[in-house]
Amino acid sequence: MDEQQHRPSVYDGGTVGDMIVTLLDRFPDKTAFIDGARRFTYAETRDAISRTVQHLRALGLRKGDTVVQLSGNRPEVFFVTAALYLLGLRSVTLQAMGGIEDHAYILEHCDARMMLADGAYAERTLALRGRVPGVAHWYLHEAAGDLPGFWAEAARHTPAPLPSEATPDDIIRLAYTGGTTGRPKGVMLPGRATMTQTLLLMAGRAWSDAPRFLCPTPISHGAGATLIPVLWRGGTVILQKGFDPDRFLDAMEEHGATATFLVPTMVYKLLDHPRTRRTDFSGLETLMYGAAPMSPARIKEALGVFGPVLQQGYGQSEAPSAILTLSRLDHTDRDERILSSAGKPYPGITVRLLDERDEEVPQGEIGEICVRGPLAMAGYLKQPELTAEVLRNGWLHTGDMAYRDARGFFFIVDRKKDMVVSGGFNVFPKEVEDVLTAHPAVSAAAVIGVPDPRWGEAVKAIVVCRPGMAVSAAELAALVKERKGAVAAPKTVDFVESLPLTVLGKPDKKALRAPYWEGQARAVG
């Protein structure tokens, strides 16, 4: 953009940087982060961000440059991200479980100027340094071998007042998609989108004052958007590296956690863990879940175990975290059918269901979820044609198919690319999965389409049973046939110990389909 486009207007909104500066001064002596034995007050957090800002400047990084992080959960991830948002640099966070090919591609694609990694990823960092020589600065959090330690160098700077230099139009985050349909795409999120996301999560989620937020999910991705709402209210973020039911329950009790964010697979593990039902959850106020659909049967079970504290969020990288929400109150609705809904739009976001001509479909009919509002991305980095397609006619097209009922609740039936076309009929895997997981012996299920000479695609179910329980393939097929009809009934059922997951904790449909579709092209997706 030219200078004319950057010229400030009295109508410009604030930025996340402005929020960060303000919140850090409100509660200087309170604990902002707990990371094992480490504690950081708000004042110490502010000072660490200040040193980061100064060191980034000393390295010659300027507005528009890109900094990449590869790390598990630790407060420093927030310190660096906050500094980037303040300066108008671009933040990229690599998925820790991602492969080296995707990591190298992203570093090159985003024109990274600096990479900072956990010591656990020192070997990966060295390998990437050899493959992507254009990156100017390579760091670990703590020095190891010939990789310098970022914080040892940053400690040379004296804390100073924090700047807030980014504008609402500056791209401050590049959120790379998981690459399940090809190379990862760099979603460009300007300051206005990140600010909108933060405000919507503050307004649309249930928060008390001084929440104690237990966070085993990666703050480098979806859970990271929750940190500013927690800190704004004077809360404490309790970080865990990875999810283990026993460690999670220990931390719940030790820290008196009042809020948490989990993906459905984590909730399932908790529900199947024998210790969970002996744990007192009376202090838990909000259990937020998202990133993938959750079985209505397991939601109902979770309400019985945790209480009326569940809240669901639906979004995607292109409109992060805050498109639809199913509130705590919605979860206790007398109509239990609501438990299969993704909820209603967050305030200030326009959501419509559109057909192939981008015309709104009638109530009750299936259309693509399309979004309009300041939450939407600016586009895909270096992919103008794909950007134009996804943002055509003034709407962000999500690729998710849904219908809306008379009360305004949205019900997602599936991703376009996951739909199974069997004998000319559309089968939406989520609807079949919801039936399967309603069986008392089933812990989790994934449904895919596999090649079939008669039907084109046949419905296959991959099922995980609960510990000590079993069910036959014939019984599950009959259950689906009764509830959804013969076309939706799985022709085959595989029983497995666990489902493969993407790096974000979603069932990996691409990996499940791959053995069956190698060398063939699917009609859908």
Short mmCIF file of C-alpha atoms in Angstrom, two decimals:
data_model
loop_
_atom_site.label_atom_id
_atom_site.label_comp_id
_atom_site.label_asym_id
_atom_site.label_seq_id
_atom_site.Cartn_x
_atom_site.Cartn_y
_atom_site.Cartn_z
CA MET A 1 0.00 0.00 0.00
CA ASP A 2 1.12 3.58 -0.58
CA GLU A 3 1.36 6.32 2.06
CA GLN A 4 -2.09 7.65 1.19
CA GLN A 5 -3.63 4.29 2.13
CA HIS A 6 -1.64 4.20 5.37
CA ARG A 7 -2.71 7.71 6.43
CA PRO A 8 -4.46 7.42 9.81
CA SER A 9 -8.13 8.28 10.10
CA VAL A 10 -10.02 9.40 13.18
CA TYR A 11 -12.31 6.44 12.46
CA ASP A 12 -9.53 3.83 12.59
CA GLY A 13 -9.99 1.26 15.33
CA GLY A 14 -7.40 0.53 17.96
CA THR A 15 -4.95 -2.34 17.67
CA VAL A 16 -4.03 -5.40 19.65
CA GLY A 17 -0.78 -3.60 20.39
CA ASP A 18 -2.72 -0.84 22.14
CA MET A 19 -4.52 -3.47 24.23
CA ILE A 20 -1.26 -5.16 25.19
CA VAL A 21 0.30 -1.89 26.37
CA THR A 22 -2.75 -1.07 28.47
CA LEU A 23 -3.35 -4.46 30.08
CA LEU A 24 0.26 -4.96 31.18
CA ASP A 25 0.15 -1.79 33.27
CA ARG A 26 -3.15 -2.59 34.98
CA PHE A 27 -1.98 -5.43 37.22
CA PRO A 28 1.83 -5.13 37.50
CA ASP A 29 2.26 -7.37 40.54
CA LYS A 30 -0.21 -10.12 39.64
CA THR A 31 0.94 -13.39 38.10
CA ALA A 32 0.38 -13.42 34.35
CA PHE A 33 1.97 -16.78 33.44
CA ILE A 34 2.72 -20.04 35.24
CA ASP A 35 5.01 -22.44 33.40
CA GLY A 36 5.91 -25.32 35.70
CA ALA A 37 8.10 -23.79 38.42
CA ARG A 38 8.44 -20.50 36.55
CA ARG A 39 6.23 -17.48 37.30
CA PHE A 40 5.99 -14.18 35.41
CA THR A 41 4.17 -11.15 36.76
CA TYR A 42 2.52 -8.66 34.44
CA ALA A 43 5.46 -6.28 35.04
CA GLU A 44 7.98 -8.99 34.20
CA THR A 45 5.98 -9.85 31.10
CA ARG A 46 6.02 -6.18 30.04
CA ASP A 47 9.79 -5.99 30.57
CA ALA A 48 10.40 -9.16 28.57
CA ILE A 49 8.33 -7.79 25.68
CA SER A 50 10.25 -4.50 25.84
CA ARG A 51 13.60 -6.30 25.64
CA THR A 52 12.24 -8.33 22.70
CA VAL A 53 11.16 -5.15 20.89
CA GLN A 54 14.57 -3.57 21.36
CA HIS A 55 16.47 -6.66 20.30
CA LEU A 56 14.38 -7.09 17.15
CA ARG A 57 15.20 -3.49 16.27
CA ALA A 58 18.88 -4.06 17.01
CA LEU A 59 18.85 -6.98 14.58
CA GLY A 60 17.61 -4.61 11.89
CA LEU A 61 14.08 -5.99 11.64
CA ARG A 62 11.50 -3.47 10.46
CA LYS A 63 7.77 -3.27 9.87
CA GLY A 64 6.66 -5.92 7.39
CA ASP A 65 9.51 -8.35 8.16
CA THR A 66 8.59 -11.88 9.21
CA VAL A 67 9.63 -13.76 12.34
CA VAL A 68 8.96 -17.50 12.61
CA GLN A 69 8.62 -19.44 15.86
CA LEU A 70 8.76 -23.20 16.47
CA SER A 71 7.97 -23.93 20.08
CA GLY A 72 5.89 -25.77 22.60
CA ASN A 73 3.87 -23.86 25.19
CA ARG A 74 6.03 -21.35 27.06
CA PRO A 75 5.45 -17.69 28.00
CA GLU A 76 8.19 -16.54 25.64
CA VAL A 77 5.98 -17.44 22.67
CA PHE A 78 3.58 -14.72 23.83
CA PHE A 79 6.41 -12.27 24.59
CA VAL A 80 7.73 -12.52 21.03
CA THR A 81 4.29 -12.47 19.40
CA ALA A 82 3.31 -9.39 21.40
CA ALA A 83 6.50 -7.60 20.33
CA LEU A 84 5.78 -8.40 16.68
CA TYR A 85 2.23 -7.05 16.99
CA LEU A 86 3.55 -3.84 18.57
CA LEU A 87 6.10 -3.25 15.82
CA GLY A 88 3.96 -4.29 12.85
CA LEU A 89 6.16 -7.27 12.04
CA ARG A 90 4.62 -10.50 10.77
CA SER A 91 4.25 -13.45 13.11
CA VAL A 92 4.42 -17.03 11.83
CA THR A 93 4.15 -19.98 14.20
CA LEU A 94 5.06 -23.39 12.84
CA GLN A 95 3.05 -26.43 13.87
CA ALA A 96 5.40 -28.33 16.16
CA MET A 97 4.33 -31.72 14.78
CA GLY A 98 4.71 -30.59 11.17
CA GLY A 99 7.21 -32.14 8.78
CA ILE A 100 10.46 -30.58 7.66
CA GLU A 101 9.25 -30.20 4.07
CA ASP A 102 6.34 -28.00 5.15
CA HIS A 103 8.55 -26.07 7.58
CA ALA A 104 11.14 -25.34 4.90
CA TYR A 105 8.43 -24.35 2.42
CA ILE A 106 6.84 -21.91 4.89
CA LEU A 107 10.17 -20.28 5.79
CA GLU A 108 10.87 -19.63 2.12
CA HIS A 109 7.33 -18.69 1.19
CA CYS A 110 6.97 -16.04 3.91
CA ASP A 111 10.46 -14.57 3.29
CA ALA A 112 11.38 -15.15 6.95
CA ARG A 113 14.04 -12.87 8.39
CA MET A 114 14.40 -14.65 11.74
CA MET A 115 13.57 -18.01 13.30
CA LEU A 116 13.34 -18.73 17.04
CA ALA A 117 12.88 -22.26 18.34
CA ASP A 118 12.69 -24.35 21.49
CA GLY A 119 15.74 -26.38 22.42
CA ALA A 120 13.64 -29.48 21.75
CA TYR A 121 13.70 -28.49 18.06
CA ALA A 122 17.42 -27.67 17.83
CA GLU A 123 18.07 -30.50 15.37
CA ARG A 124 15.16 -29.42 13.17
CA THR A 125 16.36 -25.80 13.34
CA LEU A 126 19.87 -26.75 12.21
CA ALA A 127 18.44 -28.78 9.34
CA LEU A 128 16.26 -25.86 8.28
CA ARG A 129 19.18 -23.45 8.47
CA GLY A 130 21.00 -25.63 5.95
CA ARG A 131 17.99 -25.69 3.62
CA VAL A 132 16.83 -22.08 3.85
CA PRO A 133 19.98 -19.92 3.83
CA GLY A 134 18.00 -16.74 3.13
CA VAL A 135 16.88 -16.45 6.76
CA ALA A 136 19.20 -13.92 8.37
CA HIS A 137 18.90 -14.78 12.06
CA TRP A 138 18.61 -18.19 13.74
CA TYR A 139 18.02 -18.53 17.49
CA LEU A 140 17.04 -20.94 20.20
CA HIS A 141 15.47 -19.69 23.41
CA GLU A 142 18.59 -20.89 25.23
CA ALA A 143 21.91 -21.24 23.37
CA ALA A 144 22.98 -24.75 22.29
CA GLY A 145 25.87 -25.66 20.03
CA ASP A 146 26.39 -22.93 17.46
CA LEU A 147 22.81 -21.65 17.78
CA PRO A 148 22.74 -18.52 19.97
CA GLY A 149 20.27 -17.91 22.79
CA PHE A 150 17.77 -15.14 22.05
CA TRP A 151 17.02 -14.21 25.66
CA ALA A 152 20.66 -13.98 26.69
CA GLU A 153 21.15 -11.35 23.98
CA ALA A 154 17.85 -9.60 24.69
CA ALA A 155 18.80 -9.29 28.37
CA ARG A 156 21.41 -6.67 27.42
CA HIS A 157 18.61 -4.16 26.80
CA THR A 158 17.07 -2.08 29.57
CA PRO A 159 13.25 -2.22 29.68
CA ALA A 160 11.61 0.90 28.25
CA PRO A 161 8.02 2.02 27.57
CA LEU A 162 6.35 -0.17 24.98
CA PRO A 163 5.65 1.29 21.52
CA SER A 164 2.49 0.56 19.56
CA GLU A 165 3.38 1.25 15.96
CA ALA A 166 1.23 -1.13 13.90
CA THR A 167 -1.83 0.11 12.04
CA PRO A 168 -5.10 -1.78 11.54
CA ASP A 169 -4.06 -2.41 7.91
CA ASP A 170 -0.64 -3.88 8.66
CA ILE A 171 -0.38 -7.66 8.19
CA ILE A 172 0.79 -8.81 11.62
CA ARG A 173 0.11 -12.54 11.37
CA LEU A 174 0.54 -15.14 8.66
CA ALA A 175 -1.49 -18.17 9.72
CA TYR A 176 -0.43 -21.12 7.62
CA THR A 177 -3.12 -23.71 7.00
CA GLY A 178 -2.42 -27.35 7.71
CA GLY A 179 -1.78 -28.26 4.10
CA THR A 180 -4.37 -31.07 4.06
CA THR A 181 -5.24 -30.22 0.44
CA GLY A 182 -1.75 -29.39 -0.80
CA ARG A 183 0.93 -26.91 0.17
CA PRO A 184 0.19 -24.80 3.27
CA LYS A 185 -1.48 -21.49 2.43
CA GLY A 186 -0.35 -18.28 4.15
CA VAL A 187 -3.47 -16.56 5.48
CA MET A 188 -2.75 -12.82 5.78
CA LEU A 189 -4.34 -11.39 8.92
CA PRO A 190 -4.19 -7.62 9.29
CA GLY A 191 -4.38 -5.80 12.59
CA ARG A 192 -8.11 -5.19 12.15
CA ALA A 193 -8.79 -8.95 11.96
CA THR A 194 -6.70 -9.75 15.02
CA MET A 195 -8.28 -6.91 16.98
CA THR A 196 -11.76 -8.01 15.94
CA GLN A 197 -11.00 -11.60 16.91
CA THR A 198 -9.84 -10.47 20.35
CA LEU A 199 -12.88 -8.27 20.99
CA LEU A 200 -15.28 -10.98 19.82
CA LEU A 201 -13.70 -13.57 22.12
CA MET A 202 -13.97 -11.10 24.99
CA ALA A 203 -17.62 -10.34 24.24
CA GLY A 204 -18.83 -13.73 23.07
CA ARG A 205 -17.24 -16.06 25.60
CA ALA A 206 -18.06 -16.49 29.28
CA TRP A 207 -15.36 -14.88 31.42
CA SER A 208 -15.22 -13.96 35.08
CA ASP A 209 -12.76 -11.51 36.59
CA ALA A 210 -9.24 -12.87 37.19
CA PRO A 211 -9.78 -16.21 35.41
CA ARG A 212 -7.25 -18.96 35.98
CA PHE A 213 -6.87 -20.37 32.47
CA LEU A 214 -5.38 -23.86 32.17
CA CYS A 215 -3.94 -24.26 28.68
CA PRO A 216 -2.56 -27.57 27.35
CA THR A 217 -3.43 -26.68 23.74
CA PRO A 218 -0.80 -24.82 21.66
CA ILE A 219 -0.75 -21.05 22.23
CA SER A 220 1.11 -20.85 18.92
CA HIS A 221 -2.24 -21.57 17.29
CA GLY A 222 -5.94 -21.41 18.30
CA ALA A 223 -5.47 -21.18 22.06
CA GLY A 224 -3.18 -18.18 21.65
CA ALA A 225 -6.14 -15.94 20.81
CA THR A 226 -7.48 -16.57 24.31
CA LEU A 227 -4.50 -15.10 26.13
CA ILE A 228 -5.29 -11.40 25.73
CA PRO A 229 -8.92 -11.80 26.90
CA VAL A 230 -7.62 -13.66 29.98
CA LEU A 231 -4.91 -11.10 30.72
CA TRP A 232 -7.25 -8.15 30.13
CA ARG A 233 -9.31 -9.40 33.06
CA GLY A 234 -6.30 -9.76 35.33
CA GLY A 235 -6.16 -13.51 34.90
CA THR A 236 -3.39 -16.08 35.01
CA VAL A 237 -2.40 -18.37 32.13
CA ILE A 238 -1.26 -21.81 33.33
CA LEU A 239 0.68 -23.44 30.52
CA GLN A 240 1.21 -27.14 29.90
CA LYS A 241 3.33 -28.72 27.20
CA GLY A 242 0.99 -31.22 25.61
CA PHE A 243 -2.06 -32.97 27.01
CA ASP A 244 -2.03 -35.78 29.53
CA PRO A 245 -5.21 -36.43 31.55
CA ASP A 246 -3.40 -36.98 34.85
CA ARG A 247 -1.21 -33.88 34.50
CA PHE A 248 -4.24 -31.88 33.45
CA LEU A 249 -6.27 -32.99 36.47
CA ASP A 250 -3.29 -32.36 38.78
CA ALA A 251 -3.02 -28.80 37.48
CA MET A 252 -6.79 -28.26 37.79
CA GLU A 253 -6.57 -29.07 41.48
CA GLU A 254 -3.23 -27.39 42.22
CA HIS A 255 -4.03 -24.07 40.57
CA GLY A 256 -7.80 -23.93 41.01
CA ALA A 257 -8.31 -23.48 37.28
CA THR A 258 -11.58 -21.79 36.36
CA ALA A 259 -11.34 -21.99 32.56
CA THR A 260 -9.72 -24.13 29.90
CA PHE A 261 -9.68 -24.70 26.14
CA LEU A 262 -9.57 -28.24 24.75
CA VAL A 263 -10.05 -29.93 21.41
CA PRO A 264 -12.67 -32.72 21.29
CA THR A 265 -10.12 -35.55 21.33
CA MET A 266 -8.80 -34.20 24.66
CA VAL A 267 -12.32 -34.06 26.09
CA TYR A 268 -12.87 -37.68 25.00
CA LYS A 269 -9.66 -38.75 26.76
CA LEU A 270 -10.79 -37.03 29.94
CA LEU A 271 -14.21 -38.61 29.80
CA ASP A 272 -12.67 -42.08 29.31
CA HIS A 273 -10.13 -41.59 32.14
CA PRO A 274 -11.13 -43.33 35.40
CA ARG A 275 -9.87 -40.50 37.61
CA THR A 276 -12.05 -37.84 35.98
CA ARG A 277 -15.27 -38.83 37.72
CA ARG A 278 -13.51 -38.66 41.10
CA THR A 279 -12.37 -35.06 40.46
CA ASP A 280 -14.18 -32.02 41.84
CA PHE A 281 -14.99 -29.66 38.95
CA SER A 282 -17.14 -27.27 40.99
CA GLY A 283 -14.61 -24.45 40.48
CA LEU A 284 -14.56 -24.82 36.69
CA GLU A 285 -16.60 -22.04 35.10
CA THR A 286 -15.92 -22.47 31.39
CA LEU A 287 -14.68 -25.35 29.27
CA MET A 288 -14.21 -24.03 25.76
CA TYR A 289 -13.83 -26.51 22.94
CA GLY A 290 -13.30 -26.19 19.22
CA ALA A 291 -11.00 -26.90 16.24
CA ALA A 292 -13.15 -29.91 15.25
CA PRO A 293 -16.77 -31.04 15.69
CA MET A 294 -17.66 -32.84 18.93
CA SER A 295 -20.12 -35.69 19.11
CA PRO A 296 -23.48 -34.62 20.63
CA ALA A 297 -23.54 -37.83 22.68
CA ARG A 298 -20.17 -37.00 24.18
CA ILE A 299 -21.19 -33.38 24.75
CA LYS A 300 -24.13 -34.62 26.79
CA GLU A 301 -21.80 -36.91 28.73
CA ALA A 302 -19.39 -34.01 29.33
CA LEU A 303 -22.21 -31.84 30.68
CA GLY A 304 -22.98 -34.56 33.20
CA VAL A 305 -19.34 -34.78 34.30
CA PHE A 306 -18.17 -31.15 34.20
CA GLY A 307 -21.46 -29.34 34.69
CA PRO A 308 -23.11 -26.63 32.54
CA VAL A 309 -19.77 -25.05 31.64
CA LEU A 310 -19.26 -26.02 27.97
CA GLN A 311 -18.91 -23.44 25.23
CA GLN A 312 -18.11 -24.18 21.59
CA GLY A 313 -16.37 -21.92 19.10
CA TYR A 314 -16.26 -22.29 15.32
CA GLY A 315 -13.90 -20.41 13.04
CA GLN A 316 -11.10 -21.04 10.59
CA SER A 317 -7.70 -19.53 9.82
CA GLU A 318 -9.28 -17.17 7.28
CA ALA A 319 -11.73 -15.81 9.90
CA PRO A 320 -10.02 -16.85 13.12
CA SER A 321 -11.85 -18.37 16.10
CA ALA A 322 -14.98 -16.27 16.07
CA ILE A 323 -17.58 -17.02 13.39
CA LEU A 324 -20.13 -19.05 15.37
CA THR A 325 -20.46 -19.93 19.03
CA LEU A 326 -22.66 -22.25 21.05
CA SER A 327 -22.85 -20.62 24.48
CA ARG A 328 -23.00 -22.23 27.91
CA LEU A 329 -26.70 -21.39 28.02
CA ASP A 330 -27.26 -22.97 24.59
CA HIS A 331 -25.74 -26.21 25.90
CA THR A 332 -28.53 -26.45 28.48
CA ASP A 333 -31.35 -25.81 26.00
CA ARG A 334 -34.38 -28.06 26.45
CA ASP A 335 -34.04 -29.09 22.80
CA GLU A 336 -31.07 -31.48 22.94
CA ARG A 337 -30.83 -31.29 19.15
CA ILE A 338 -29.03 -27.98 19.71
CA LEU A 339 -26.00 -29.94 20.96
CA SER A 340 -25.22 -30.83 17.33
CA SER A 341 -25.24 -27.15 16.33
CA ALA A 342 -22.22 -24.87 15.89
CA GLY A 343 -24.33 -22.07 17.39
CA LYS A 344 -25.06 -18.57 16.20
CA PRO A 345 -22.80 -15.78 14.86
CA TYR A 346 -20.60 -13.77 17.15
CA PRO A 347 -21.77 -10.15 17.50
CA GLY A 348 -20.73 -7.95 14.59
CA ILE A 349 -20.14 -10.78 12.10
CA THR A 350 -22.46 -11.37 9.14
CA VAL A 351 -22.91 -15.06 8.31
CA ARG A 352 -24.97 -16.39 5.41
CA LEU A 353 -25.50 -19.77 3.73
CA LEU A 354 -24.95 -19.36 -0.02
CA ASP A 355 -25.39 -21.64 -3.01
CA GLU A 356 -23.09 -22.06 -6.01
CA ARG A 357 -24.32 -18.72 -7.43
CA ASP A 358 -23.64 -16.98 -4.10
CA GLU A 359 -27.34 -16.57 -3.46
CA GLU A 360 -28.76 -17.24 -0.01
CA VAL A 361 -30.45 -20.62 0.39
CA PRO A 362 -33.85 -20.94 2.09
CA GLN A 363 -34.03 -21.79 5.77
CA GLY A 364 -33.38 -25.46 6.37
CA GLU A 365 -31.51 -26.02 3.11
CA ILE A 366 -27.78 -26.71 2.91
CA GLY A 367 -25.44 -23.99 1.72
CA GLU A 368 -21.84 -22.90 2.17
CA ILE A 369 -21.04 -20.85 5.26
CA CYS A 370 -19.92 -17.42 4.02
CA VAL A 371 -18.70 -14.58 6.21
CA ARG A 372 -18.48 -10.81 5.93
CA GLY A 373 -16.91 -8.45 8.46
CA PRO A 374 -13.62 -7.07 9.81
CA LEU A 375 -12.64 -10.54 11.06
CA ALA A 376 -11.97 -11.77 7.52
CA MET A 377 -8.45 -12.23 6.17
CA ALA A 378 -6.84 -9.88 3.68
CA GLY A 379 -6.08 -12.82 1.38
CA TYR A 380 -3.54 -15.58 0.79
CA LEU A 381 0.10 -14.58 0.58
CA LYS A 382 1.36 -14.66 -3.03
CA GLN A 383 -1.83 -16.39 -4.25
CA PRO A 384 -4.01 -13.69 -5.85
CA GLU A 385 -6.13 -16.10 -7.92
CA LEU A 386 -7.03 -18.26 -4.92
CA THR A 387 -7.69 -15.10 -2.90
CA ALA A 388 -10.10 -13.84 -5.55
CA GLU A 389 -11.93 -17.15 -5.60
CA VAL A 390 -12.34 -17.45 -1.82
CA LEU A 391 -13.28 -13.77 -1.40
CA ARG A 392 -15.51 -13.55 -4.47
CA ASN A 393 -18.57 -11.30 -4.46
CA GLY A 394 -17.65 -9.72 -1.16
CA TRP A 395 -17.89 -12.90 0.92
CA LEU A 396 -15.31 -15.13 2.58
CA HIS A 397 -16.23 -18.66 1.45
CA THR A 398 -15.34 -21.10 4.23
CA GLY A 399 -15.83 -24.40 2.39
CA ASP A 400 -18.06 -25.64 5.23
CA MET A 401 -21.59 -26.76 4.42
CA ALA A 402 -24.45 -26.12 6.86
CA TYR A 403 -28.14 -25.41 7.29
CA ARG A 404 -29.91 -22.96 9.62
CA ASP A 405 -33.01 -23.76 11.63
CA ALA A 406 -35.97 -21.52 12.49
CA ARG A 407 -34.29 -20.32 15.69
CA GLY A 408 -31.16 -19.19 13.85
CA PHE A 409 -28.85 -22.02 14.93
CA PHE A 410 -26.34 -23.19 12.32
CA PHE A 411 -25.79 -26.92 11.87
CA ILE A 412 -22.58 -27.84 10.02
CA VAL A 413 -22.98 -30.98 7.97
CA ASP A 414 -19.39 -31.23 6.73
CA ARG A 415 -16.54 -29.84 4.69
CA LYS A 416 -17.21 -29.81 0.95
CA LYS A 417 -14.10 -31.90 0.39
CA ASP A 418 -15.11 -34.54 2.96
CA MET A 419 -18.57 -35.19 1.52
CA VAL A 420 -19.02 -38.74 0.19
CA VAL A 421 -20.92 -39.20 -3.08
CA SER A 422 -22.28 -42.75 -3.07
CA GLY A 423 -24.49 -43.87 -5.93
CA GLY A 424 -25.21 -40.26 -6.80
CA PHE A 425 -26.34 -39.41 -3.25
CA ASN A 426 -24.50 -37.02 -0.93
CA VAL A 427 -23.47 -38.46 2.44
CA PHE A 428 -22.12 -36.07 5.05
CA PRO A 429 -19.62 -37.93 7.28
CA LYS A 430 -20.30 -35.81 10.37
CA GLU A 431 -23.94 -36.94 10.45
CA VAL A 432 -22.83 -40.59 10.33
CA GLU A 433 -20.12 -39.99 12.94
CA ASP A 434 -22.69 -38.47 15.30
CA VAL A 435 -24.82 -41.62 15.04
CA LEU A 436 -21.84 -43.92 15.60
CA THR A 437 -20.60 -42.06 18.68
CA ALA A 438 -24.08 -42.21 20.18
CA HIS A 439 -23.49 -45.95 20.69
CA PRO A 440 -22.35 -46.52 24.29
CA ALA A 441 -19.36 -48.62 23.21
CA VAL A 442 -17.92 -46.02 20.80
CA SER A 443 -15.42 -43.43 21.97
CA ALA A 444 -14.66 -41.79 18.61
CA ALA A 445 -15.33 -42.34 14.93
CA ALA A 446 -14.26 -41.03 11.53
CA VAL A 447 -16.13 -41.65 8.28
CA ILE A 448 -14.59 -41.45 4.81
CA GLY A 449 -15.45 -42.40 1.25
CA VAL A 450 -13.44 -45.19 -0.42
CA PRO A 451 -13.48 -46.29 -4.08
CA ASP A 452 -16.26 -48.68 -4.99
CA PRO A 453 -16.87 -50.15 -8.49
CA ARG A 454 -20.64 -50.10 -8.05
CA TRP A 455 -21.33 -46.94 -6.04
CA GLY A 456 -18.35 -44.78 -7.03
CA GLU A 457 -17.67 -44.22 -3.35
CA ALA A 458 -18.61 -46.42 -0.43
CA VAL A 459 -19.00 -45.23 3.15
CA LYS A 460 -16.28 -46.56 5.47
CA ALA A 461 -16.22 -46.02 9.25
CA ILE A 462 -13.07 -46.11 11.39
CA VAL A 463 -14.07 -46.61 15.02
CA VAL A 464 -12.35 -46.38 18.41
CA CYS A 465 -14.14 -48.30 21.17
CA ARG A 466 -14.22 -47.24 24.80
CA PRO A 467 -11.87 -49.11 27.14
CA GLY A 468 -13.22 -52.58 27.94
CA MET A 469 -16.17 -52.31 25.53
CA ALA A 470 -16.88 -53.72 22.07
CA VAL A 471 -19.51 -53.63 19.33
CA SER A 472 -19.83 -55.42 15.99
CA ALA A 473 -19.57 -53.79 12.57
CA ALA A 474 -23.00 -55.16 11.71
CA GLU A 475 -24.58 -53.54 14.77
CA LEU A 476 -23.09 -50.14 13.92
CA ALA A 477 -24.12 -50.38 10.28
CA ALA A 478 -27.67 -51.28 11.33
CA LEU A 479 -27.75 -48.32 13.74
CA VAL A 480 -26.78 -45.88 10.99
CA LYS A 481 -29.22 -47.46 8.55
CA GLU A 482 -32.04 -47.02 11.07
CA ARG A 483 -31.17 -43.38 11.83
CA LYS A 484 -29.91 -42.06 8.47
CA GLY A 485 -30.96 -44.59 5.81
CA ALA A 486 -29.28 -47.29 3.77
CA VAL A 487 -27.10 -44.96 1.68
CA ALA A 488 -25.37 -43.55 4.77
CA ALA A 489 -24.81 -46.94 6.43
CA PRO A 490 -21.10 -47.87 6.35
CA LYS A 491 -20.33 -50.73 4.00
CA THR A 492 -17.22 -51.54 6.06
CA VAL A 493 -16.09 -50.73 9.60
CA ASP A 494 -12.50 -50.81 10.86
CA PHE A 495 -11.77 -50.89 14.59
CA VAL A 496 -8.57 -49.12 15.66
CA GLU A 497 -6.84 -48.13 18.91
CA SER A 498 -6.76 -44.45 17.96
CA LEU A 499 -7.47 -42.13 15.04
CA PRO A 500 -4.65 -40.31 13.26
CA LEU A 501 -4.78 -36.63 14.08
CA THR A 502 -3.57 -33.52 12.30
CA VAL A 503 -1.10 -31.29 14.10
CA LEU A 504 -4.07 -29.27 15.35
CA GLY A 505 -5.78 -32.27 16.91
CA LYS A 506 -8.41 -32.93 14.23
CA PRO A 507 -9.05 -36.42 12.84
CA ASP A 508 -6.82 -36.62 9.76
CA LYS A 509 -9.26 -37.56 6.99
CA LYS A 510 -6.57 -37.11 4.35
CA ALA A 511 -4.37 -39.73 6.03
CA LEU A 512 -7.31 -42.09 6.43
CA ARG A 513 -8.29 -41.76 2.75
CA ALA A 514 -4.77 -41.95 1.33
CA PRO A 515 -4.31 -45.77 1.20
CA TYR A 516 -7.56 -46.19 -0.70
CA TRP A 517 -7.23 -43.33 -3.20
CA GLU A 518 -3.55 -43.58 -4.14
CA GLY A 519 -3.31 -42.92 -7.87
CA GLN A 520 -7.01 -42.07 -8.16
CA ALA A 521 -8.89 -38.78 -8.19
CA ARG A 522 -11.90 -38.24 -5.98
CA ALA A 523 -14.98 -36.57 -7.44
CA VAL A 524 -15.23 -34.49 -4.25
CA GLY A 525 -12.52 -32.49 -2.47
#
